[in-house]
């Protein structure tokens, strides 16, 4: 990043902070105009402090008041690290009842994301949720409805669409967005996500078939860990660091990293309000419980744009974005002469809110919110369903259901065990 | 269990004994099941579908055999059977497969009935979700009351979702209690089962909290008008606030469902009641839910209510109101919001501006946005600026510029800047520049920022002028803008500005601008800077630019300033050295590091960074690292170098780092680096293999520590488990003595003529002499300048050789391959003998190239690395990672009339001067004969493919890929041409296996030259899917196995596409014999077959060739080969 941009960003940041002082809403302003008393700081709780949740402790701009985990070891070791005013919980519903918490961070495995997001919204909380947004398309729709009906703010925890280097491409999304908007590449576009274009698909989230039942460790409330998921005999490989290998909880490498890399593409292609109409898979047969690998997944939109997930880096000459008039490769190389200069010469995209505390204070939607987040999670889940069924599928982006395939539609909403509902 | 074990045994037996038939399928059912089972998990969807088709064909009896293989979790591995059955349920449930679906359903139900283990039963019940219908509903009813099975049964019934399924759940509800009852109630709600409504209402009063929660949820899902009373009462009781029964959540779900069921009035009345009762701050998110329902139900008619709601004092609520209003907003409604604008407080005005900005109704611009630009309220004004640009894009620019001229508050500047950036492309920058002088300094600063961001080179002159501004902020902005607006012709101006720069920030900005010019494609002359450096007074300011000139003299200047400059100049010079790109500055940094002064630590950091980033080959990187390692004194420094070597993925790098695993304070870093080098990078297949690698990794696994080390240990073990058992590189110098080496006796030809006794005697004498001339010192083999070559005791055929060498001034040496001179080593300063071409050439060649392709030698006194490959007669040499000899024939120096010997010693040449060698490793190519059976080994067959690499092959290695024991052919990978054996063959027996894809076409080239169409320039034996419809009109001499165009082969002995075929080809003079799957399909003489002209009437000059390469002649199809072995016939 050039110094120039940094300077400008700092300049803007300072000025916006000053401006925020004036527009701040009364609830948060106790110490007078422009002065933020410690008691006015936004407060947060984190549900799930095993893996991803650890990162949420240090996110800026908010004060941590509560953490929650169904594993006592995770809970206690985290409590030792955080301040004495942070309280520990093992049932997230108790956390939602606390009136002094503004934002709930959801860092559990994905089979909980939908339920917790909806319940948090209904409890009047703003929500900061880990990726992938939801484990099913139906849960995603419910989150959108609940956030909309209750007027809450939602942010999904991936950031490439608005900040930092866009994986191996060595650039932020902004110049890519400008390049696509300029029409220099032509239309429709094909985006390839593979090691060749900058991101190697991670296939270490592979489940094991034929797991041996094991005794549940004393520190873990396995029933609560499972929650809405079907009851299956405990084995340590099902939980904690390796849960991503099982369809009951996540979607393997696609679930883990898919939304990270697909979400910015939705933005770049201007597809935030729609979904692909087709998903095609090239994959070995999948186990009903344990997730395996895949070779290639191809998504096609109604206008012919495509996203290709090339798991094996088969296309060694792949461009990141390819259109009829030109290509942009890894490292922002391009066959379009003077593309960098062209991009610099063009207007910036419309500004978006990229700090969640600013979104919470101003009540303006965060750059990556429940709506576009749901759309990019839908792409992940379309892939997951096609893999689980072992066939290509067609999708209706308006109705948000598969066309002529009841089996596939059965996986849009999936039954939840016990008392859990969404 | 016993029965099952017997069954599995018989299946396994069947798999071993029965060869699948194809003409007529006479396999037993058990065999068919086993054959299908063995293919799970299937490789791809098409494969699964084919297997499913076969399974369905087996009928109930066959499917039962799959079910009988399912065992309770933890009692055996039934993964393949579960793969098969789960695929069946999904396959059968797909559209238009009713017959298969019925069969699958019946089979699952039968199995469910027979199974006793709960987990197995639960598994079947869940699978029925995909293929179950009415019979499943009937069957599952009885499991609704079975502990541990009722939950999966309810889930499957819910998914099936018919009325019948709901009735079954409802009928069973009365027998349920506790958690299960809750699950049942929930299912009824999900299925919206109306008949349950009355029962649930009645049950509500007696229910506990969690039951009440579920009852309300279910009633909400059903959405019947009869529940309204219940909901109203419950909400009243809960005070329209959050409570443990989540009453209010269900209340709204109910109201929504009512509307969907057509009960809009009732829905409205519930929502209105909530509006009335939800007024407190902590209820406002419920209030917005109520408002949303009213808006959805009433559409436009709800606008007055929404307008009123916007007056609420709570910001979060107001924004929820606007968000709801935004759903399907039309122009009429939009007008009402516009007229609302003047009646609300300024904070709300700002929110309205944000809300309406993207809409194109004219009054939004004229009545809201434009007037608001003049607002005295900062929030409104700033929001109006943003709204203007969102609304008007480029058209907004003149207005934004006006606004910039009359800014009221400091905080407007960044907002205007962002707006201008959103509106302006470079073509609008002229408008900005034209107004620049009309602005005050803060306004100018904003415009300079925008001009810089748009790289408005046309404005460079203006920006240059602003560099002398009195206003510090503006001046710095102008300086900063130089780098994005300057062009090569502005270099002089930039140097002047740099020399005059008033402060550190400006200085750096001007330096950045100059550097930018030198980093661009059309670099200015470096002399401009060097002249300024020589004549100017501000040398320290120009020094930071020098690394970017890409100029030897710049490096010289910096190095001398490092010695003789002022303190500031020294500092600047050192910093410049650390910024140098490529490897040019490494010697200077090495010298600074070795001098041990205050720059030492920074010099090492810069050295390591430059080594890692320089665009130099890995071999050379390692040599640089090895060099500085010798100067490292502390463990910290050594660990830095070891870590850096971890990024160099070569065998020698592994040797380098793994040695340090024995030193306690270095072992952790060394183990980490060992792992990084040896294991494949993520997504790559570039892992190292061989015995040395195996041992190094085993040690690394013991020594690795730190965060995540438990995962590393798993990674290492998994890699070791998969690593093939090949020997790989073997050290042929132990670092201590000359064990394995011997003296030279004459030359190979003369040696061959000697009697064993005479040879022994001479050898003993030579060995004695050897010890006088060659010695081991500091881990290297050194030569004192007298005597003969040093030879390996062992002879080598085809091999990879790695050797490091070092010579002194005027040095001259070489590496003898198969006892023959030589891969040349010499001091490139010896121009008199032509040494300026560099080392590595095949010096004694007369017909083939003898000079290296490039000069790649390191400085005299530094180490060099050779990587030499010799296959058949051909030699490839890399010197310090650069290709210097590319697959060139090594001529036989001892007798130029014969080819090079097929096997001989490797020798280090003695040639009169100080020499040193180290790191000598040999990997024998295809010494591995593991894919040959004993009989073939004894008969003299050798392997043409070791299952891992194509070392014995030349040509198209892009489309022909070694993978897991198979050569895959993928013509779409962008390769070009055919794959040929490196060696040429005359008469031989070739055996191999091949697997076709539908319609596949390839060919086996015989006696082929490397150029031309092998079918005519040599001979081609067809490899073809004869049976494919597209080949229905083939001539007999085009059938599989035919000598193309010459002798036809018999058709009909290929296995079905997808199976492996075995083939033997015998070529003896003009006689060809082809045996396919045990059947002789061709046996004939090409000369005889063409005595009356060629059958295809084409010219076949290749008929006259009797030696050449064997090749695979691709014709654009995917197919596979394996198990290639050959025996040459005399």
mmCIF file of N, CA, C and O in Angstrom, chain B residues 502-544:
data_model
loop_
_atom_site.group_PDB
_atom_site.id
_atom_site.type_symbol
_atom_site.label_atom_id
_atom_site.label_comp_id
_atom_site.label_asym_id
_atom_site.label_seq_id
_atom_site.Cartn_x
_atom_site.Cartn_y
_atom_site.Cartn_z
ATOM 1 N N UNK B 502 11.944 21.255 2.399
ATOM 2 C CA UNK B 502 12.088 21.928 3.684
ATOM 3 C C UNK B 502 12.060 20.994 4.899
ATOM 4 O O UNK B 502 12.446 21.390 5.980
ATOM 5 N N UNK B 503 11.629 19.800 4.751
ATOM 6 C CA UNK B 503 11.550 18.923 5.935
ATOM 7 C C UNK B 503 11.656 17.472 5.536
ATOM 8 O O UNK B 503 11.627 17.116 4.348
ATOM 9 N N UNK B 504 11.753 16.643 6.539
ATOM 10 C CA UNK B 504 11.951 15.219 6.320
ATOM 11 C C UNK B 504 10.835 14.613 5.453
ATOM 12 O O UNK B 504 11.093 13.870 4.521
ATOM 13 N N UNK B 505 9.585 14.958 5.764
ATOM 14 C CA UNK B 505 8.452 14.380 5.041
ATOM 15 C C UNK B 505 8.499 14.769 3.563
ATOM 16 O O UNK B 505 8.265 13.937 2.682
ATOM 17 N N UNK B 506 8.816 16.025 3.295
ATOM 18 C CA UNK B 506 8.914 16.479 1.905
ATOM 19 C C UNK B 506 10.069 15.778 1.200
ATOM 20 O O UNK B 506 9.951 15.389 0.030
ATOM 21 N N UNK B 507 11.188 15.639 1.921
ATOM 22 C CA UNK B 507 12.350 14.972 1.329
ATOM 23 C C UNK B 507 11.961 13.555 0.891
ATOM 24 O O UNK B 507 12.245 13.123 -0.232
ATOM 25 N N UNK B 508 11.331 12.854 1.795
ATOM 26 C CA UNK B 508 10.958 11.479 1.467
ATOM 27 C C UNK B 508 9.961 11.419 0.308
ATOM 28 O O UNK B 508 10.032 10.522 -0.534
ATOM 29 N N UNK B 509 9.048 12.388 0.283
ATOM 30 C CA UNK B 509 8.065 12.399 -0.809
ATOM 31 C C UNK B 509 8.761 12.619 -2.152
ATOM 32 O O UNK B 509 8.443 11.964 -3.150
ATOM 33 N N UNK B 510 9.733 13.532 -2.174
ATOM 34 C CA UNK B 510 10.453 13.790 -3.428
ATOM 35 C C UNK B 510 11.279 12.563 -3.821
ATOM 36 O O UNK B 510 11.362 12.197 -4.995
ATOM 37 N N UNK B 511 11.893 11.927 -2.819
ATOM 38 C CA UNK B 511 12.641 10.693 -3.119
ATOM 39 C C UNK B 511 11.712 9.650 -3.724
ATOM 40 O O UNK B 511 12.029 8.994 -4.709
ATOM 41 N N UNK B 512 10.552 9.506 -3.119
ATOM 42 C CA UNK B 512 9.566 8.533 -3.603
ATOM 43 C C UNK B 512 9.219 8.815 -5.076
ATOM 44 O O UNK B 512 9.100 7.908 -5.886
ATOM 45 N N UNK B 513 9.049 10.106 -5.375
ATOM 46 C CA UNK B 513 8.675 10.483 -6.742
ATOM 47 C C UNK B 513 9.777 10.096 -7.729
ATOM 48 O O UNK B 513 9.508 9.583 -8.813
ATOM 49 N N UNK B 514 11.031 10.340 -7.329
ATOM 50 C CA UNK B 514 12.148 9.982 -8.224
ATOM 51 C C UNK B 514 12.227 8.462 -8.368
ATOM 52 O O UNK B 514 12.378 7.928 -9.469
ATOM 53 N N UNK B 515 12.100 7.771 -7.249
ATOM 54 C CA UNK B 515 12.156 6.298 -7.276
ATOM 55 C C UNK B 515 11.075 5.756 -8.213
ATOM 56 O O UNK B 515 11.321 4.857 -9.011
ATOM 57 N N UNK B 516 9.899 6.339 -8.118
ATOM 58 C CA UNK B 516 8.799 5.911 -8.997
ATOM 59 C C UNK B 516 9.194 5.948 -10.458
ATOM 60 O O UNK B 516 8.876 5.046 -11.217
ATOM 61 N N UNK B 517 9.882 7.022 -10.846
ATOM 62 C CA UNK B 517 10.292 7.138 -12.250
ATOM 63 C C UNK B 517 11.255 6.019 -12.619
ATOM 64 O O UNK B 517 11.200 5.474 -13.719
ATOM 65 N N UNK B 518 12.132 5.679 -11.676
ATOM 66 C CA UNK B 518 13.099 4.611 -11.982
ATOM 67 C C UNK B 518 12.468 3.226 -11.890
ATOM 68 O O UNK B 518 13.017 2.262 -12.404
ATOM 69 N N UNK B 519 11.378 3.134 -11.219
ATOM 70 C CA UNK B 519 10.707 1.831 -11.154
ATOM 71 C C UNK B 519 9.784 1.599 -12.347
ATOM 72 O O UNK B 519 9.296 0.497 -12.548
ATOM 73 N N UNK B 520 9.511 2.656 -13.095
ATOM 74 C CA UNK B 520 8.620 2.522 -14.253
ATOM 75 C C UNK B 520 9.337 1.817 -15.401
ATOM 76 O O UNK B 520 10.542 1.589 -15.342
ATOM 77 N N UNK B 521 8.579 1.465 -16.413
ATOM 78 C CA UNK B 521 9.128 0.683 -17.519
ATOM 79 C C UNK B 521 10.228 1.458 -18.255
ATOM 80 O O UNK B 521 11.300 0.926 -18.522
ATOM 81 N N UNK B 522 9.966 2.713 -18.567
ATOM 82 C CA UNK B 522 10.973 3.501 -19.274
ATOM 83 C C UNK B 522 11.788 4.320 -18.272
ATOM 84 O O UNK B 522 11.506 5.487 -18.039
ATOM 85 N N UNK B 523 12.789 3.647 -17.700
ATOM 86 C CA UNK B 523 13.662 4.309 -16.726
ATOM 87 C C UNK B 523 14.398 5.484 -17.335
ATOM 88 O O UNK B 523 14.926 5.364 -18.437
ATOM 89 N N UNK B 524 14.527 6.595 -16.620
ATOM 90 C CA UNK B 524 15.428 7.645 -17.100
ATOM 91 C C UNK B 524 16.884 7.164 -16.992
ATOM 92 O O UNK B 524 17.162 6.195 -16.294
ATOM 93 N N UNK B 525 17.786 7.852 -17.670
ATOM 94 C CA UNK B 525 19.220 7.546 -17.569
ATOM 95 C C UNK B 525 19.664 7.634 -16.107
ATOM 96 O O UNK B 525 19.332 8.594 -15.402
ATOM 97 N N UNK B 526 20.467 6.675 -15.668
ATOM 98 C CA UNK B 526 20.923 6.753 -14.278
ATOM 99 C C UNK B 526 21.971 7.852 -14.107
ATOM 100 O O UNK B 526 22.185 8.347 -13.008
ATOM 101 N N UNK B 527 22.590 8.241 -15.229
ATOM 102 C CA UNK B 527 23.627 9.276 -15.140
ATOM 103 C C UNK B 527 23.076 10.573 -14.533
ATOM 104 O O UNK B 527 23.799 11.303 -13.845
ATOM 105 N N UNK B 528 21.793 10.860 -14.769
ATOM 106 C CA UNK B 528 21.217 12.107 -14.248
ATOM 107 C C UNK B 528 21.389 12.166 -12.732
ATOM 108 O O UNK B 528 21.813 13.182 -12.164
ATOM 109 N N UNK B 529 21.100 11.065 -12.083
ATOM 110 C CA UNK B 529 21.212 11.024 -10.627
ATOM 111 C C UNK B 529 22.686 10.986 -10.214
ATOM 112 O O UNK B 529 23.106 11.703 -9.292
ATOM 113 N N UNK B 530 23.472 10.164 -10.910
ATOM 114 C CA UNK B 530 24.877 10.028 -10.517
ATOM 115 C C UNK B 530 25.626 11.355 -10.674
ATOM 116 O O UNK B 530 26.451 11.709 -9.843
ATOM 117 N N UNK B 531 25.280 12.108 -11.738
ATOM 118 C CA UNK B 531 25.894 13.430 -11.916
ATOM 119 C C UNK B 531 25.499 14.365 -10.778
ATOM 120 O O UNK B 531 26.332 15.092 -10.230
ATOM 121 N N UNK B 532 24.222 14.339 -10.459
ATOM 122 C CA UNK B 532 23.746 15.200 -9.369
ATOM 123 C C UNK B 532 24.443 14.813 -8.064
ATOM 124 O O UNK B 532 24.793 15.661 -7.240
ATOM 125 N N UNK B 533 24.676 13.522 -7.904
ATOM 126 C CA UNK B 533 25.329 13.045 -6.693
ATOM 127 C C UNK B 533 26.764 13.586 -6.623
ATOM 128 O O UNK B 533 27.241 14.002 -5.575
ATOM 129 N N UNK B 534 27.434 13.582 -7.783
ATOM 130 C CA UNK B 534 28.830 14.019 -7.817
ATOM 131 C C UNK B 534 28.943 15.525 -7.612
ATOM 132 O O UNK B 534 29.846 16.008 -6.939
ATOM 133 N N UNK B 535 27.988 16.274 -8.156
ATOM 134 C CA UNK B 535 28.151 17.727 -8.140
ATOM 135 C C UNK B 535 27.355 18.392 -7.022
ATOM 136 O O UNK B 535 27.693 19.479 -6.585
ATOM 137 N N UNK B 536 26.339 17.732 -6.555
ATOM 138 C CA UNK B 536 25.426 18.385 -5.624
ATOM 139 C C UNK B 536 25.975 18.468 -4.213
ATOM 140 O O UNK B 536 27.006 17.894 -3.877
ATOM 141 N N UNK B 537 25.228 19.210 -3.399
ATOM 142 C CA UNK B 537 25.639 19.375 -2.005
ATOM 143 C C UNK B 537 24.802 18.501 -1.084
ATOM 144 O O UNK B 537 25.081 18.378 0.083
ATOM 145 N N UNK B 538 23.723 17.944 -1.627
ATOM 146 C CA UNK B 538 22.780 17.204 -0.794
ATOM 147 C C UNK B 538 22.898 15.711 -1.057
ATOM 148 O O UNK B 538 21.921 15.043 -1.356
ATOM 149 N N UNK B 539 24.133 15.212 -0.930
ATOM 150 C CA UNK B 539 24.344 13.809 -1.292
ATOM 151 C C UNK B 539 23.480 12.852 -0.479
ATOM 152 O O UNK B 539 22.906 11.906 -1.003
ATOM 153 N N UNK B 540 23.371 13.140 0.817
ATOM 154 C CA UNK B 540 22.617 12.221 1.687
ATOM 155 C C UNK B 540 21.154 12.098 1.235
ATOM 156 O O UNK B 540 20.521 11.082 1.450
ATOM 157 N N UNK B 541 20.656 13.173 0.596
ATOM 158 C CA UNK B 541 19.260 13.111 0.121
ATOM 159 C C UNK B 541 19.109 12.279 -1.150
ATOM 160 O O UNK B 541 18.059 11.733 -1.415
ATOM 161 N N UNK B 542 20.171 12.238 -1.944
ATOM 162 C CA UNK B 542 20.091 11.477 -3.196
ATOM 163 C C UNK B 542 20.403 9.993 -3.007
ATOM 164 O O UNK B 542 19.940 9.148 -3.773
ATOM 165 N N UNK B 543 21.162 9.690 -1.970
ATOM 166 C CA UNK B 543 21.577 8.293 -1.769
ATOM 167 C C UNK B 543 20.395 7.314 -1.726
ATOM 168 O O UNK B 543 20.444 6.256 -2.355
ATOM 169 N N UNK B 544 19.304 7.645 -1.023
ATOM 170 C CA UNK B 544 18.195 6.674 -0.949
ATOM 171 C C UNK B 544 17.613 6.292 -2.318
ATOM 172 O O UNK B 544 16.939 5.281 -2.440
#
